[in-house]
mmCIF file of C-alpha atoms in Angstrom:
data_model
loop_
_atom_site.group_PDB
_atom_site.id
_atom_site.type_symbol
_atom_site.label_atom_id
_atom_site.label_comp_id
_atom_site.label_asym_id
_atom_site.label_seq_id
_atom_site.Cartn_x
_atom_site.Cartn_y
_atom_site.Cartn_z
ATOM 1 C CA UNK Y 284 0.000 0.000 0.000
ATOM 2 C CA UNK Y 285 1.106 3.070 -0.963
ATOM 3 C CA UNK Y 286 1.603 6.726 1.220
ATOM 4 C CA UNK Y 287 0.536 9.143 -0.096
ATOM 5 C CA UNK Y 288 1.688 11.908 2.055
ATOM 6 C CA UNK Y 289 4.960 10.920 3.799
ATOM 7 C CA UNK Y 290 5.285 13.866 6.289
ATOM 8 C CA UNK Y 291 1.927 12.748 8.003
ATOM 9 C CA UNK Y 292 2.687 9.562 8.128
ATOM 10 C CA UNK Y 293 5.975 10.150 10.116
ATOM 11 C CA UNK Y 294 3.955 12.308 12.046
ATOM 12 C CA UNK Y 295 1.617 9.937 12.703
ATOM 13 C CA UNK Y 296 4.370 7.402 13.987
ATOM 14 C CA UNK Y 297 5.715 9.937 16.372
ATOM 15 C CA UNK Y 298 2.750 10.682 17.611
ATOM 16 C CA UNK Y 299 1.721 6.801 18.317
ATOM 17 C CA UNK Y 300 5.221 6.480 19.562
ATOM 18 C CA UNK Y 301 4.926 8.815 22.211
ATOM 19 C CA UNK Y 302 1.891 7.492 22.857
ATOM 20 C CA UNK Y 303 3.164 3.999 23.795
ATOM 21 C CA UNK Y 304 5.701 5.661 25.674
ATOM 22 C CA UNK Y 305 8.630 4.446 23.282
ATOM 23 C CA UNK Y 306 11.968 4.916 23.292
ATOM 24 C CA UNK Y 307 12.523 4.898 19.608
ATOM 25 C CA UNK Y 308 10.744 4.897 16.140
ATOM 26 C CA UNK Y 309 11.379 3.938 12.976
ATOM 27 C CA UNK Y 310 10.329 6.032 9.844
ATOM 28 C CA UNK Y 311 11.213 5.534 5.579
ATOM 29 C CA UNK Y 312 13.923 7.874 5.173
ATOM 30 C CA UNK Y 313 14.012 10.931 2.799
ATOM 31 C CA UNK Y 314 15.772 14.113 2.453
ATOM 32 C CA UNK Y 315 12.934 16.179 4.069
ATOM 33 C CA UNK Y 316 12.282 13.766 6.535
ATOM 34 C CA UNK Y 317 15.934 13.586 7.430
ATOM 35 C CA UNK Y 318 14.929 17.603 7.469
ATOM 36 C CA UNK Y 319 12.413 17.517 9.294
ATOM 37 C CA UNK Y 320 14.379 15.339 12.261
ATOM 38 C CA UNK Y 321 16.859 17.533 12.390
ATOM 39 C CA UNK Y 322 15.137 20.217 13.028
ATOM 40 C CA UNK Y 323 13.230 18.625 15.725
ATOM 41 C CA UNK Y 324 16.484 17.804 17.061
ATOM 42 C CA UNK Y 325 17.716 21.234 17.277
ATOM 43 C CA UNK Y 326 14.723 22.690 18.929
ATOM 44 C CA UNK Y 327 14.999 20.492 21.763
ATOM 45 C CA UNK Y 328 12.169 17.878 20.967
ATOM 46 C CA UNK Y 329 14.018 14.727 20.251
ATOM 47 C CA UNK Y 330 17.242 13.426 21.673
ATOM 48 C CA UNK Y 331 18.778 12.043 18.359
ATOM 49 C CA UNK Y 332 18.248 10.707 15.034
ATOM 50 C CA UNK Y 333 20.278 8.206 12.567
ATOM 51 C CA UNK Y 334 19.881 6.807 9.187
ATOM 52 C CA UNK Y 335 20.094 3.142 9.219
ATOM 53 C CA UNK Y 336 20.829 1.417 6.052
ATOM 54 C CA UNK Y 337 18.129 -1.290 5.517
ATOM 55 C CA UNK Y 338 17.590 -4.137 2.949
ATOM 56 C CA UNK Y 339 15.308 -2.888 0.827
ATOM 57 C CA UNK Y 340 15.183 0.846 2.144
ATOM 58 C CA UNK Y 341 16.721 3.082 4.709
ATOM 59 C CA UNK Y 342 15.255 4.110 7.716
ATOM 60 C CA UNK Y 343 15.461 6.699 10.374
ATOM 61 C CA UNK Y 344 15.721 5.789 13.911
ATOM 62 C CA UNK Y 345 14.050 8.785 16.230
ATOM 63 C CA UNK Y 346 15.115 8.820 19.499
ATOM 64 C CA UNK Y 347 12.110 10.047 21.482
ATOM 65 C CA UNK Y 348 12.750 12.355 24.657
ATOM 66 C CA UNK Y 349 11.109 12.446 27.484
ATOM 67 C CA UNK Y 350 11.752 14.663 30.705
ATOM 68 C CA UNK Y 351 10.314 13.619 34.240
ATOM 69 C CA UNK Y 352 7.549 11.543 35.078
ATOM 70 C CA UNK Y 353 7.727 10.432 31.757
ATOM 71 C CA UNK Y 354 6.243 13.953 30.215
ATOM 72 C CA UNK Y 355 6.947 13.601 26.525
ATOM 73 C CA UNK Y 356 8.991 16.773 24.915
ATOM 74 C CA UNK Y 357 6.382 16.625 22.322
ATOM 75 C CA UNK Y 358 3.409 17.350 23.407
ATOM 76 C CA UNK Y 359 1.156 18.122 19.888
ATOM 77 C CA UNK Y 360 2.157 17.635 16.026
ATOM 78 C CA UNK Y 361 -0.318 19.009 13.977
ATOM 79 C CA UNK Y 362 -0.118 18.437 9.449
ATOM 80 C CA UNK Y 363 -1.142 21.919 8.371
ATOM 81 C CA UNK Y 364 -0.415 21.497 4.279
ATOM 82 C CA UNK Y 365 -1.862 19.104 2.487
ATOM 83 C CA UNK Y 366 -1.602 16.972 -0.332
ATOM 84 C CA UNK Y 367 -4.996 17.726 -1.278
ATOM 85 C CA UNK Y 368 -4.346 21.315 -0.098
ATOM 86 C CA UNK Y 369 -1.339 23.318 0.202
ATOM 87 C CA UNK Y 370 -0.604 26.054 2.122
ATOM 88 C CA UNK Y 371 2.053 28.914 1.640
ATOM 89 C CA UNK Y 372 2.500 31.351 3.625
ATOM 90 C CA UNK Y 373 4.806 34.409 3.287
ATOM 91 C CA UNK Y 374 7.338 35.914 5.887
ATOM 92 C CA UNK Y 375 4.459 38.627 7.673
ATOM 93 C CA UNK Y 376 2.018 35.800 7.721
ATOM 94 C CA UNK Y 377 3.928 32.598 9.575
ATOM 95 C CA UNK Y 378 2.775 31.400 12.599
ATOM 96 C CA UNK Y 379 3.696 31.740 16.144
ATOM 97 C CA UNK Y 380 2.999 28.242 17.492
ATOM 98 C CA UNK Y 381 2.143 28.625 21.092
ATOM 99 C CA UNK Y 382 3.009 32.159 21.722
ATOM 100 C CA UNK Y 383 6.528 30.685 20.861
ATOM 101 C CA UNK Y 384 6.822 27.300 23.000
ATOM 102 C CA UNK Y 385 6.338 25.753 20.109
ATOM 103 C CA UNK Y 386 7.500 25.861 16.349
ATOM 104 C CA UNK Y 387 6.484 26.342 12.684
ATOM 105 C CA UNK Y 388 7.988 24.136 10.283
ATOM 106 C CA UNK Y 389 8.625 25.900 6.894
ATOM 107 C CA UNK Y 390 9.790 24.319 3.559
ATOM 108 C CA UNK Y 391 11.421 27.285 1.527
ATOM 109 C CA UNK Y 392 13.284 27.525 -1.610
ATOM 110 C CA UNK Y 393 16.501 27.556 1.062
ATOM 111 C CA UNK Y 394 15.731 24.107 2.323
ATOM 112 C CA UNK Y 395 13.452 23.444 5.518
ATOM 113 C CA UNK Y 396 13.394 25.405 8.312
ATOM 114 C CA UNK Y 397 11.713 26.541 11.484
ATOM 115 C CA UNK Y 398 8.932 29.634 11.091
ATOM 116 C CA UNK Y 399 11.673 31.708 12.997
ATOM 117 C CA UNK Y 400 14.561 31.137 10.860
ATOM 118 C CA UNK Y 401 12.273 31.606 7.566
ATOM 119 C CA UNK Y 402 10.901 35.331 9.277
ATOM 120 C CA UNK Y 403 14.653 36.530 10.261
ATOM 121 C CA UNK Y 404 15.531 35.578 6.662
ATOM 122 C CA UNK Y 405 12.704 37.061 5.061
ATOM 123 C CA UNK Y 406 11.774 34.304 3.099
ATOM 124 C CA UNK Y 407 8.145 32.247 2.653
ATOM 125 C CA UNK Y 408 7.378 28.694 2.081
ATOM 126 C CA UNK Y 409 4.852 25.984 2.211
ATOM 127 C CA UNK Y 410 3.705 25.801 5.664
ATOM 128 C CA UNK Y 411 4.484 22.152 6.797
ATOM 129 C CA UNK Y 412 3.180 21.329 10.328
ATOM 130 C CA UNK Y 413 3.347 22.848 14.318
ATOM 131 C CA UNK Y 414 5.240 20.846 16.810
ATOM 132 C CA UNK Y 415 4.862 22.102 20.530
#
């Protein structure tokens, strides 16, 4: 069966991850995914990431982080474009997720980045999800 949109579906396992209170989760790998980790890595939400080289495909391994008590770091992912419907937004009009506790993820013509990083450098995108 076929996917036909890739960045919910990783969403989706993260979400069901976190869920079941694991430690890790496997997703197909792909340049914006690999994106996409990273930049949930840098923000805090996830401990690490790696590409492992499978048979038939590679797959990233998301290390999930949780602080004390077992409180996930990620507490909401939310899809906001679409296959069936995009959304682009330009640099006056992205998102503050959370009055800030949270983050906008952007795919620009500069690669992916956070809604911050796409506002300081003045450049728009299509408006991928909100992770707080």
């Amino acid at each position: 069966m076929t996917v036909t949109d890739p960045i919910a579906d990783m969403l989706n396992r993260l979400r069901n991850a976190i869920m079941a209170k694991h430690e890790n989760v496997l997703v197909p790998a792909s340049r914006i995914k690999l994106s996409i980790a990273k930049i949930l890595k840098e923000e805090g939400f996830i401990n690490d990431y790696e590409v492992v080289k499978g048979k038939p495909h590679r797959v990233i391994k998301i290390y999930l982080k949780y602080y004390d008590h077992n409180q996930p770091a990620i507490t909401g992912l939310e899809r906001v474009s679409k296959p069936s419907l995009r959304v682009y937004v330009h640099r006056k009009e992205i998102p503050r997720v959370y009055g800030g506790l949270g983050i906008a993820i952007v795919s620009t013509s500069k690669g992916v980045k956070t809604g911050h990083q796409a506002w300081r450098q003045g450049i728009a995108g299509e408006l991928l999800c909100y992770v707080w």
